[in-house]
Every structure is written in C-alpha cells, then in structure tokens.
GROMACS .gro file of C-alpha atoms in nm:
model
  385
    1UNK     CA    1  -0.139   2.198   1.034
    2UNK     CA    2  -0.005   1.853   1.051
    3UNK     CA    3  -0.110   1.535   0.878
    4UNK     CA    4  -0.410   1.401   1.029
    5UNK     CA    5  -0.579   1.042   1.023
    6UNK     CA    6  -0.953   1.018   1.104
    7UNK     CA    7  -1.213   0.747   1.092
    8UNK     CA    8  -1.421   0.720   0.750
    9UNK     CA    9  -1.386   1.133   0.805
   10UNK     CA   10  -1.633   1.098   1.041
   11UNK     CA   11  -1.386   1.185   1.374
   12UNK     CA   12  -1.280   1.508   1.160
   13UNK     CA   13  -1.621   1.627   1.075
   14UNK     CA   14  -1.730   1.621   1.435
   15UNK     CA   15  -1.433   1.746   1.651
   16UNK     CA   16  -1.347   2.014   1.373
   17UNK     CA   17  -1.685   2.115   1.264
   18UNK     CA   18  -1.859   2.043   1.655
   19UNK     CA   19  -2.129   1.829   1.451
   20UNK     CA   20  -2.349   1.639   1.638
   21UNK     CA   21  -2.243   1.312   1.725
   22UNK     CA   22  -2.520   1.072   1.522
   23UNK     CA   23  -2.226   0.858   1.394
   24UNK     CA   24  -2.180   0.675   1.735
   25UNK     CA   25  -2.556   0.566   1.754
   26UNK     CA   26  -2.719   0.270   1.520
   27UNK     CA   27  -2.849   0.449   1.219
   28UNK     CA   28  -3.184   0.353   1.081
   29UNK     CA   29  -3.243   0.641   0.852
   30UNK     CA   30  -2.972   0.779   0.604
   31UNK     CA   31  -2.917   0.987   0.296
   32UNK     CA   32  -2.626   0.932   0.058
   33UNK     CA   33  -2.533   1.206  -0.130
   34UNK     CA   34  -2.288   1.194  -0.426
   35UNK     CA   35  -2.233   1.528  -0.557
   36UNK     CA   36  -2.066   1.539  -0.950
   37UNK     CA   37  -1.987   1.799  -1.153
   38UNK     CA   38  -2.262   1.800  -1.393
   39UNK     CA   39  -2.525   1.669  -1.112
   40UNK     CA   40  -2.621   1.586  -0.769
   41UNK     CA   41  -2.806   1.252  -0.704
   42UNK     CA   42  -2.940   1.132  -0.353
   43UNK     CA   43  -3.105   0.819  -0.183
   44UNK     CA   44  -3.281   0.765   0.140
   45UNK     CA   45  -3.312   0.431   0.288
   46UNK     CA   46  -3.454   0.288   0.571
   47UNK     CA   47  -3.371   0.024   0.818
   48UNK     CA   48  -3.720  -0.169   0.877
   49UNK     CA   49  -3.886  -0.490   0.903
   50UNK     CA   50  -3.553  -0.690   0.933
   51UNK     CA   51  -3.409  -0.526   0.572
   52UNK     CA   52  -3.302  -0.207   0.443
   53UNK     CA   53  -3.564  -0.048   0.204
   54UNK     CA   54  -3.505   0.241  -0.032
   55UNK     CA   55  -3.773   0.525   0.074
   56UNK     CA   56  -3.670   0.802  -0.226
   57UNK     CA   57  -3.460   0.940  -0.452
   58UNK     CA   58  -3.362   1.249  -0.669
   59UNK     CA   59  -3.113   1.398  -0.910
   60UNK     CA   60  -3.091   1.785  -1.041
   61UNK     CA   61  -2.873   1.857  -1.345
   62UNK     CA   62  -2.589   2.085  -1.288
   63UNK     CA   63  -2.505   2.399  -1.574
   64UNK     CA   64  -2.172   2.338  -1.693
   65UNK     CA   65  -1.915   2.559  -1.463
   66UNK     CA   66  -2.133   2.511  -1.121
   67UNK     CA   67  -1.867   2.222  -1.053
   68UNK     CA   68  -1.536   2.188  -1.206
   69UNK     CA   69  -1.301   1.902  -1.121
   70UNK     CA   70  -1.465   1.866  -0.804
   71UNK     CA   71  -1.463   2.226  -0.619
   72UNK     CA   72  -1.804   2.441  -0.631
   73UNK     CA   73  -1.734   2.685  -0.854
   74UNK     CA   74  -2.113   2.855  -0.833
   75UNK     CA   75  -2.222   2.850  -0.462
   76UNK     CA   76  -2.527   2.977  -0.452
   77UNK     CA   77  -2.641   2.773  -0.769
   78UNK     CA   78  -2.544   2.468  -0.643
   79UNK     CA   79  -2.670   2.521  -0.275
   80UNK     CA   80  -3.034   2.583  -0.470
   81UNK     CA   81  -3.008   2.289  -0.615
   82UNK     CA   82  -2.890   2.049  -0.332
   83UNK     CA   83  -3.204   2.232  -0.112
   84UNK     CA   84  -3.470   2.135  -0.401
   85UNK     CA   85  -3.333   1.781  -0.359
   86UNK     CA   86  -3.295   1.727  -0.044
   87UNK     CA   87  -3.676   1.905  -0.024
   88UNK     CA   88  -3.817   1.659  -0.214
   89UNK     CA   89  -3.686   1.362  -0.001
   90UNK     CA   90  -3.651   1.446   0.364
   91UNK     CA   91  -3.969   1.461   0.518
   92UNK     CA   92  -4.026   1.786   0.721
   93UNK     CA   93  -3.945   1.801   1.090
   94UNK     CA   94  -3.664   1.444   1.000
   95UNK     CA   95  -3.309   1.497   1.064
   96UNK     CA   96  -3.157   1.194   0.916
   97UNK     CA   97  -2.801   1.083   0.892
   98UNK     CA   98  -2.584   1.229   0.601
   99UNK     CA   99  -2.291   1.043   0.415
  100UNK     CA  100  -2.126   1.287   0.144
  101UNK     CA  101  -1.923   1.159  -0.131
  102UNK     CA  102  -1.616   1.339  -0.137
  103UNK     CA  103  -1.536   1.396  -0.535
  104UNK     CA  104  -1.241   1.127  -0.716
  105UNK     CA  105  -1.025   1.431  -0.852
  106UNK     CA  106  -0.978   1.534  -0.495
  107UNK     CA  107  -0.899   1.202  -0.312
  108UNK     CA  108  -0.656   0.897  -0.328
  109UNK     CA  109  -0.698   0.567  -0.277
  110UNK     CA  110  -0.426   0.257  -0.242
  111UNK     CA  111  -0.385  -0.019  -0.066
  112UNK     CA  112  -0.029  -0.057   0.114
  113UNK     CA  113   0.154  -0.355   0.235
  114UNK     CA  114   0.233  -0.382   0.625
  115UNK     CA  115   0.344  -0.717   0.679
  116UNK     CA  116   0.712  -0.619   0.757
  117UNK     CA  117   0.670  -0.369   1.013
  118UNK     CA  118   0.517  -0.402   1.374
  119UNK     CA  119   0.193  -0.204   1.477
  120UNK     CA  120   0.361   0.066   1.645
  121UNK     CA  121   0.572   0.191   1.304
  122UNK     CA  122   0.219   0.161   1.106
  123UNK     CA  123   0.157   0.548   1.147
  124UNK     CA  124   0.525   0.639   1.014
  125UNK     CA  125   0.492   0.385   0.750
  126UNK     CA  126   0.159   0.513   0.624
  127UNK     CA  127   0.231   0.883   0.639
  128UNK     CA  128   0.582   0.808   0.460
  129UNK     CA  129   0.369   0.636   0.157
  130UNK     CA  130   0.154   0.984   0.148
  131UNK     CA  131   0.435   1.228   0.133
  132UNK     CA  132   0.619   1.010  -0.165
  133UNK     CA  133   0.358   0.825  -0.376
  134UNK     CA  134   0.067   1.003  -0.320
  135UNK     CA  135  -0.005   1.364  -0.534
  136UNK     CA  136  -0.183   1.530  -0.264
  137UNK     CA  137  -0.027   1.810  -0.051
  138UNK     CA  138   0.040   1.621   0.256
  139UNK     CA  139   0.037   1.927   0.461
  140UNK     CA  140  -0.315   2.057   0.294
  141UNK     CA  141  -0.469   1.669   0.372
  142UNK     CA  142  -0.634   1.417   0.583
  143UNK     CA  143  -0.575   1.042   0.547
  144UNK     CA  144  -0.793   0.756   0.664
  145UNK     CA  145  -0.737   0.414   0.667
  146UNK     CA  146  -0.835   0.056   0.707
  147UNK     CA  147  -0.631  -0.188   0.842
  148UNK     CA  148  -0.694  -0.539   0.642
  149UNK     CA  149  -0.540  -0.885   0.756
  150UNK     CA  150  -0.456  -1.199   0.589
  151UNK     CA  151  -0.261  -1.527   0.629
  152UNK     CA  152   0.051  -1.671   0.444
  153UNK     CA  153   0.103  -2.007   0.576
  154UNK     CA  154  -0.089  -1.951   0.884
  155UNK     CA  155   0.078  -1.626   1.005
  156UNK     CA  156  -0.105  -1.291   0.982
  157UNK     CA  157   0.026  -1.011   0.774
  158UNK     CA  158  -0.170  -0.670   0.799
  159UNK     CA  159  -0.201  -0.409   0.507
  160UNK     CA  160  -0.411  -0.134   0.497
  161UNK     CA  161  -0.694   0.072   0.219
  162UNK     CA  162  -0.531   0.442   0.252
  163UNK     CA  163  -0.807   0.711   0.159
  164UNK     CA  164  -0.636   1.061   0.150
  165UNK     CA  165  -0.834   1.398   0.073
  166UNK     CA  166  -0.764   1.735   0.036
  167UNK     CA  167  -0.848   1.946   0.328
  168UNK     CA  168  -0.990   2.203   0.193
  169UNK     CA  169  -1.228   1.982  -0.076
  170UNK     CA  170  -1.366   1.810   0.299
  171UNK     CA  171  -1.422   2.181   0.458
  172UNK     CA  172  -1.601   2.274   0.115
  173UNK     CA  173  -1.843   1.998   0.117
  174UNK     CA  174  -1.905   2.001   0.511
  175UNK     CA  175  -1.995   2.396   0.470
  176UNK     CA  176  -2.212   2.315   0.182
  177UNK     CA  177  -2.433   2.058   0.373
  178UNK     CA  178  -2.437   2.253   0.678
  179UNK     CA  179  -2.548   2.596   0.444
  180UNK     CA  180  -2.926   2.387   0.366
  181UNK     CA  181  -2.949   2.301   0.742
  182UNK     CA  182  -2.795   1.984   0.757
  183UNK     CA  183  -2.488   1.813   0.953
  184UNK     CA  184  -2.247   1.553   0.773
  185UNK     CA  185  -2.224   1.225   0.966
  186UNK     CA  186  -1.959   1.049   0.679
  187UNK     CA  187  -1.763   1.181   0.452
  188UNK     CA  188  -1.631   0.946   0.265
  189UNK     CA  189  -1.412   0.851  -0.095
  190UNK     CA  190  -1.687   0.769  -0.326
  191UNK     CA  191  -1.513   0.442  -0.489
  192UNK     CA  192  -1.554   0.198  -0.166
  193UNK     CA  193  -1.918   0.322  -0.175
  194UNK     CA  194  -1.961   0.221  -0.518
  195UNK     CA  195  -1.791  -0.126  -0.409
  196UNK     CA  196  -2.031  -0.155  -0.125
  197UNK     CA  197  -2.381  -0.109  -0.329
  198UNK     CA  198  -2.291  -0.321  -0.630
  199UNK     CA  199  -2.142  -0.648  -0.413
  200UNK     CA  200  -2.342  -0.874  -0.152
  201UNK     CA  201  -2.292  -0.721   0.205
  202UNK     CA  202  -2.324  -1.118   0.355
  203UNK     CA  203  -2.140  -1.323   0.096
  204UNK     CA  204  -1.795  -1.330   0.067
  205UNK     CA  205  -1.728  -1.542  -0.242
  206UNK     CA  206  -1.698  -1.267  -0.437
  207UNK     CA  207  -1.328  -1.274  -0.208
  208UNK     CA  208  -1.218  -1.528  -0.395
  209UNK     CA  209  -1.226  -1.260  -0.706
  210UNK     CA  210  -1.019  -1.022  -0.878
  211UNK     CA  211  -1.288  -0.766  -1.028
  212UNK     CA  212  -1.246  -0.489  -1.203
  213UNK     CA  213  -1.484  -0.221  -1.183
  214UNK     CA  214  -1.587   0.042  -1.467
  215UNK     CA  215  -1.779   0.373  -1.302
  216UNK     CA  216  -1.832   0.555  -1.605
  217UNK     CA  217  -1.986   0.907  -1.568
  218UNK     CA  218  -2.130   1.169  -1.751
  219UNK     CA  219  -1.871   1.421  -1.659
  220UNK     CA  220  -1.588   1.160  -1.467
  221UNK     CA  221  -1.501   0.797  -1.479
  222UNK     CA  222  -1.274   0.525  -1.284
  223UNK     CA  223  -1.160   0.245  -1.272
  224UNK     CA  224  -1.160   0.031  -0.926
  225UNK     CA  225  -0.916  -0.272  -0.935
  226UNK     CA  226  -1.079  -0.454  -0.610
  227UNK     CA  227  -1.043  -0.815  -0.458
  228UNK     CA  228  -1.043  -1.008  -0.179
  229UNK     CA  229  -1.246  -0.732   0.021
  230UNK     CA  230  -0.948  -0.465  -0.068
  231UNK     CA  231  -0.980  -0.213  -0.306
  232UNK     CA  232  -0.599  -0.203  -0.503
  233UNK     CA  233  -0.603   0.078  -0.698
  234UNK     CA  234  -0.845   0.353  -0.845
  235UNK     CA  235  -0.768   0.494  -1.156
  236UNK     CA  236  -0.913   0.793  -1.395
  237UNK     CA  237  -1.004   0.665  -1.726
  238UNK     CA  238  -1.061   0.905  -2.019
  239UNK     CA  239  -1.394   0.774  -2.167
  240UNK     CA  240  -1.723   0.980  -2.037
  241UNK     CA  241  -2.084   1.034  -2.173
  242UNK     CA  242  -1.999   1.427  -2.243
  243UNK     CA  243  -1.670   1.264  -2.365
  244UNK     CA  244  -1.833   1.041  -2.580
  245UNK     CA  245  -2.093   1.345  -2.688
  246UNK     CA  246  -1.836   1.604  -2.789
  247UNK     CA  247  -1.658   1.326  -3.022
  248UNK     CA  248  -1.971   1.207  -3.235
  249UNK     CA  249  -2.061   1.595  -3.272
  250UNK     CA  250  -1.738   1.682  -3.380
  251UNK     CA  251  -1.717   1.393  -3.623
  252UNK     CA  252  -2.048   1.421  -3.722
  253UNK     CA  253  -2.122   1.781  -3.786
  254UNK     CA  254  -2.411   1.829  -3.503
  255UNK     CA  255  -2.521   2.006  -3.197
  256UNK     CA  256  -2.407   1.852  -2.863
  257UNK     CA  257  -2.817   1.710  -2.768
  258UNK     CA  258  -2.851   1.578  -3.108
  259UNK     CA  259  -2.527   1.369  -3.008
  260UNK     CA  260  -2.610   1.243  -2.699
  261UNK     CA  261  -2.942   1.163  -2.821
  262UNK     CA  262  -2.719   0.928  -3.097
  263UNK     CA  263  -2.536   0.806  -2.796
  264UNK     CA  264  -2.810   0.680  -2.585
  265UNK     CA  265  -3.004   0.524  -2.891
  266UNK     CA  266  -2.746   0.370  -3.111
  267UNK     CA  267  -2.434   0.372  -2.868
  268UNK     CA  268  -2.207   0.059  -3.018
  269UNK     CA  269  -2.577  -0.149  -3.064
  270UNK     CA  270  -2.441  -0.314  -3.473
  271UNK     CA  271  -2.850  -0.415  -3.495
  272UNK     CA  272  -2.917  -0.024  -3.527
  273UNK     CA  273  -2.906   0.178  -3.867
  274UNK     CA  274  -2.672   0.443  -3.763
  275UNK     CA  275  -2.324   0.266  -3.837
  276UNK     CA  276  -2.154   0.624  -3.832
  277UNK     CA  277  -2.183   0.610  -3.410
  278UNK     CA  278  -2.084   0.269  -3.366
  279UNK     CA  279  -1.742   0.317  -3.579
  280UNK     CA  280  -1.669   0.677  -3.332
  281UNK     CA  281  -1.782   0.508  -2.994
  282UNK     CA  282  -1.595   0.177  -3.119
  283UNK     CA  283  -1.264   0.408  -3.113
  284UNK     CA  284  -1.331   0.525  -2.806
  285UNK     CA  285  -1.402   0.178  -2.641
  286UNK     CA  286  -1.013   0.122  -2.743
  287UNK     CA  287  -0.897   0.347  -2.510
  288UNK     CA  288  -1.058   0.178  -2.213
  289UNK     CA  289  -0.945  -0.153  -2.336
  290UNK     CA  290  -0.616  -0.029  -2.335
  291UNK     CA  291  -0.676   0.056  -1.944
  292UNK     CA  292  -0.769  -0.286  -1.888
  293UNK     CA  293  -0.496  -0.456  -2.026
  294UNK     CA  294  -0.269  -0.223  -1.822
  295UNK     CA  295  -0.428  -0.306  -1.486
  296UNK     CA  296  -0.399  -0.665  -1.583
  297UNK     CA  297  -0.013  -0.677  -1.657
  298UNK     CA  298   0.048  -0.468  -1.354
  299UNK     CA  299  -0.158  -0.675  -1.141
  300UNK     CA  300   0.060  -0.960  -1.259
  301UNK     CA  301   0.423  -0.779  -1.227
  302UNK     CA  302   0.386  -0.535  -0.925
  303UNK     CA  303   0.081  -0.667  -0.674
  304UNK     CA  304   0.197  -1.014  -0.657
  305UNK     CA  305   0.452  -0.926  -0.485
  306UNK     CA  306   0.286  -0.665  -0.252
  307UNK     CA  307   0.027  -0.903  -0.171
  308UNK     CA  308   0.225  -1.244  -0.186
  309UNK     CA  309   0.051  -1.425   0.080
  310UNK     CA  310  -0.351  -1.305  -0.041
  311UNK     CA  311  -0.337  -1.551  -0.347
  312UNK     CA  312  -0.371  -1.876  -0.062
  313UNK     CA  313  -0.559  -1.658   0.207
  314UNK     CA  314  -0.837  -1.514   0.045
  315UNK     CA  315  -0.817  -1.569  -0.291
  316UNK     CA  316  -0.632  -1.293  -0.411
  317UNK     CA  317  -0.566  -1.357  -0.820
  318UNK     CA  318  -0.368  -1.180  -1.039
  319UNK     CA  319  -0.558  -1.229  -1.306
  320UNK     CA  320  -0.889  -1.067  -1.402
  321UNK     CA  321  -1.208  -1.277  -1.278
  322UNK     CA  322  -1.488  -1.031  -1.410
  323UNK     CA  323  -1.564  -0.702  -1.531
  324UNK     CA  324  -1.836  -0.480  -1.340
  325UNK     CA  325  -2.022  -0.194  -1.544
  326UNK     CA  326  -2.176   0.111  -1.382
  327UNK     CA  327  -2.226   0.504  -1.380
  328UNK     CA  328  -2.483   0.755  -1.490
  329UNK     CA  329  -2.304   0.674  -1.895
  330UNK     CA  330  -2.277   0.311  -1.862
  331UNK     CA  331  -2.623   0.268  -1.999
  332UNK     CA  332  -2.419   0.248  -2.361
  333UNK     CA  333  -2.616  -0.011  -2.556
  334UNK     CA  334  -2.380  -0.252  -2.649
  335UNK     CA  335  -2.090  -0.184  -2.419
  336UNK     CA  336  -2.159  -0.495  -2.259
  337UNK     CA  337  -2.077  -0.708  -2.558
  338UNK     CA  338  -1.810  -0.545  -2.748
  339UNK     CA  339  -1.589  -0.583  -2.398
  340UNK     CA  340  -1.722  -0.927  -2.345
  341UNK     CA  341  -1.614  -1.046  -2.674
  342UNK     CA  342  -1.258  -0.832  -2.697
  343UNK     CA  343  -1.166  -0.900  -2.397
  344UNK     CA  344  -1.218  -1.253  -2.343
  345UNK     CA  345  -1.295  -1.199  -1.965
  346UNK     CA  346  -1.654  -1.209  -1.831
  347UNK     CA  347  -1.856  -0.858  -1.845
  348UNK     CA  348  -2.166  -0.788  -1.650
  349UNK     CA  349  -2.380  -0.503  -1.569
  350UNK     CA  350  -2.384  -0.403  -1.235
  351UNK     CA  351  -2.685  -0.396  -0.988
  352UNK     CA  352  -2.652  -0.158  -0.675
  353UNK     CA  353  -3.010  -0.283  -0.614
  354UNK     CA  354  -2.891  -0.595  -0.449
  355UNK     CA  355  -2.860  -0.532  -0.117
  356UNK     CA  356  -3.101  -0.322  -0.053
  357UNK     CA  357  -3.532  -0.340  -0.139
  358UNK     CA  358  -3.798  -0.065  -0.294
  359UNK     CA  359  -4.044  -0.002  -0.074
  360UNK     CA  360  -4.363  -0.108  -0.232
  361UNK     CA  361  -4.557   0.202  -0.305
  362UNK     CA  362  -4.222   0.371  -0.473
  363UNK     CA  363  -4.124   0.392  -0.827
  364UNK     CA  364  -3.732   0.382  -0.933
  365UNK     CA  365  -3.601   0.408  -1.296
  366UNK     CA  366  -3.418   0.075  -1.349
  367UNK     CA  367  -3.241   0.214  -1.660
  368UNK     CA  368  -3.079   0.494  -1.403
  369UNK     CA  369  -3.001   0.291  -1.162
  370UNK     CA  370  -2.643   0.274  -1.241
  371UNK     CA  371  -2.634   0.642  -1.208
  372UNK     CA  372  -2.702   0.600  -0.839
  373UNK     CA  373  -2.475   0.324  -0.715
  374UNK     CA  374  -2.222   0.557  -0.492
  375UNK     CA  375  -2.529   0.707  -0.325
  376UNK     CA  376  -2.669   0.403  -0.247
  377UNK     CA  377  -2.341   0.286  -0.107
  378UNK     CA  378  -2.282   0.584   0.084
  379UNK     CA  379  -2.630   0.569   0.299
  380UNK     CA  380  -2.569   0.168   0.324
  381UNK     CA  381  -2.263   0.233   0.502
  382UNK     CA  382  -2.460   0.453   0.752
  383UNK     CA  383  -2.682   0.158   0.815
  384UNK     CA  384  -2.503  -0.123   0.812
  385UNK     CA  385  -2.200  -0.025   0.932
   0.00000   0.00000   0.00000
C-alpha cells in the first residue's frame, strides 16, 4: 500500500479502523494515554467552568519484556494492565475521547523547508524527504504533517513539522485500545505532546526562543530541539533512569532496587554523604552534555540556512535560549545544577501543570508530575484543539 498522509492520525484511525467520528465534534472530556515500555500512565481532563481541569490520573508498572522498543511484546499482560487503569479513571457508562501516544522508537519527526517550491509540488517534496532522510520503510508508513509559515522581508515562506510512523506500530496500538472497549480519536507522536503541556497554550513569547527540551525516561529519553512554534529535530539520547540504575550497580557491587534507591536519594545532590553516586551519575551527565553541544553547533551550521528568514520573523535563534527538564527520571536531584553551571545556558524544571488546573477535591504527586507531561499533552490537544 502506498504512502499515506493523514491528519494528527486521526483521518487514518477512522476511515481504516470505521471508528466513530468524535474527532470532528468540540471535545470536553479526554484521556491521554502514553504507553512506555516499562509503564503506562494516563490523565483525564475536563473542559469546565471556562478552564480545563485535571479530573484523574494513573500509572501501572510494566515487567520488563511486556514492551520492548515500542511493540507489545506480552498482549494479554499489557491489555490487563491498560483495563485496571483505564478502570480506575473512566467513570462507568462515559465514553470519553482517546489520544494515544504513539512510542519515539517507532516515529520520526523533522521539520522541512518549503519556501522554494509552490503548494502544488508540497506532496512530492514531502514524500521525497521520507523515502531519503527518513529510516522508516516508506512503503510500511504513514506521514502527517503541519504546514508552518513565516516571513523574510515581508514575503511568506511555508515549511512544514513531518511526523512519520510505522504502520504497523499505529494498527498495534489502535487494536490495543479497541481490545478494553475503547475507540482512538488521536494518535499522535508523543514529542509535540510533551511540547504542548510544558509551554503556555496563549503566550507566544516563548516564539522568540530556541529551547531545548530533555524528556528523560525510565526506560527511553529525547531530546526535542523546538522554537518559534516548530519542533526542529527529536533526537534519542542514551542517559535513562534504568540506564542510570544498571551503571551504579555495576560499579557498585549491588542489586538493581538498592541502585535506584541510590539514584533517587543521592542522584548528583554534592550536600549528600554518598560521593560514590555522584562521581558514576556525574559520568553519565557527560554524555548528555555532549548531546547538547552537538545540537548547538548544528543549529548554528545546518538550520540557519534551512530556516534563513525565521531569525527576523519569529524569532528563530541559533543559539540555545533555555534548557527544559522532564520525564518519569528527571526527578535526579541535582541535575538541575550541574547543567546549569556546565553549560552556561539557563536550566529549568519543567511544569506540564501550567496550562491546565486540579480539580479541588483531587490529589496529584507533584514530584511525578514530570512523569506525566506527554499524557497531559496528548488529552490537551483533544480539548483545545
């Protein structure tokens, strides 16, 4: 079967699936769902009293195997455990909307210059930039995209965000939502989620912005190069919690939960006793500095010139504004400050809280909440899309 582009995913699930067709009507209730490897996390929010309100959440730990890379490896295991969640959330008799994220390992995301081409040639152009830069089967996919415009001395130039996923990854996930009882209204590449929980939906001076965003997981991480309302580039990045875990055990001489107990209470913190973690996790902190660097002096040599006339337009640097932490292993005590003071660029934690409110007679753990920022994003672009 041909190449094929859909909307967010959302035209594929329902003409190829026959889903129903929630995605054309306002949503006011939605569910993001970001499925990982070594756990499944979801969010419900609400659409009330002129705001969007967060109405519960879950997570279930995954056995190692039940996901690998992406692709359910364990079926029935991990269909148990997405019913227990979605169980404890959904009120009986509701059929809210569903965004899925579709996994990183599976996906690809760039953002393509347009600006010398007319509209008509933008199809050819885009499926040309799959089937040479893009290691996905192009035959085996499905592509969305974005079209994004921008001025250069008061003419418009176009480019586009190019999501690509693997077909059979989107037919996986769709079955597995649809084998609890429920129908997929998005799916959709888990980084621009991220993006849209962890920056203000009605402020656009973050525009003006180069960012660079750290999603740092237990099991996967990435790295989102994103400004003026594009995302650039994702990237895999080595460092993980489980990552981190198997080092200091190794090192150290000690079982796996008596490392990532060391992680989560010393982590690179030089006020704690244990000086032993600091020195491994400091070593592994290189790495990702390393990364950072990179992005930098390619942003400087290669997407100036793809971008040329952003830098006037809408702010479009080529040099790194900020640093944005988040992810189920970004709770590292002193991450924040060993990057803020080798890198010399500003560090902050993220907060995917800050678009949205907790409804007052809910609970959340504000210590997790990093761990949640894609599923947040995914049901906010149900609502507020």
């Amino acid at each position: 079967m041909p190449l094929q582009s859909c909307f967010r995913f959302s035209q594929l699930v329902a003409a190829q699936f026959q889903n129903n067709m929630s995605f054309l009507i306002p949503t006011r209730k939605a569910i993001g769902l970001d499925i990982g490897d070594s756990s499944i996390r979801a969010i419900s929010l609400v659409e009330k009293h002129g705001g969007v309100f967060l109405s519960d959440y879950a997570m279930k730990a995954l056995d190692e195997g039940y996901i690998k890379y992406g692709v359910v490896e364990k079926k029935d295991e991990v269909r148990a455990a997405l019913a227990e969640i979605l169980d404890t959330i959904i009120v009986k008799g509701d059929l809210p909307s569903f965004a899925v994220a579709l996994p990183e390992s599976r996906t690809f995301t760039k953002f393509i210059d347009l600006s010398d081409i007319g509209e008509a040639d933008f199809q050819t152009r885009i499926v040309d930039e799959i089937r040479s830069n893009i290691p996905i089967d192009v035959e085996n996919s499905y592509y969305d995209y974005q079209i994004v415009l921008y001025k250069d001395q008061n003419i418009l130039h176009r480019g586009a965000l190019l999501a690509v996923a693997d077909k059979d990854i989107v037919a996986e996930y769709i079955s597995l939502i649809e084998s609890v009882g429920y129908n997929v209204t998005n799916l959709e590449v888990g980084a621009p989620a991220l993006i849209r929980s962890i920056f203000p939906l009605n402020d656009e001076t973050h525009y003006q912005q180069l960012n660079v965003v750290l999603d740092i997981g237990e099991s996967r991480s990435i790295l989102i190069a994103y400004r003026g309302g594009v995302i650039l580039f994702v990237l895999s990045i080595p460092i993980t919690g489980k990552g981190m875990d198997k080092v200091i055990a190794e090192t150290l001489d000690m079982p796996i939960a008596d490392a990532r107990k060391a992680r989560k209470r010393f982590g690179l913190n030089p006020n704690k006793a244990n000086s032993h973690v600091r020195a491994i996790l400091l070593q592994e902190t290189e790495d990702l500095k390393k990364r950072i660097e990179q992005v930098q002096d390619f942003v400087r040599q290669h997407l100036q010139k793809q971008t040329k006339g952003m830098a006037d337009a809408v702010g479009f640097k080529t040099i790194i504004d900020k640093i944005l932490i988040t992810g189920s292993a970004s709770d590292l005590p002193g991450l924040k400050d060993v990057l803020d003071e080798a890198m010399d660029i500003e560090v902050a934690i993220a907060d995917p809280l800050m678009n949205i409110f907790i409804e007052k007679n809910k609970t959340f753990p504000v210590k997790d909440v990093g761990s949640y920022s894609a599923a947040i994003g995914l049901a906010l672009g149900l609502i507020k899309k």
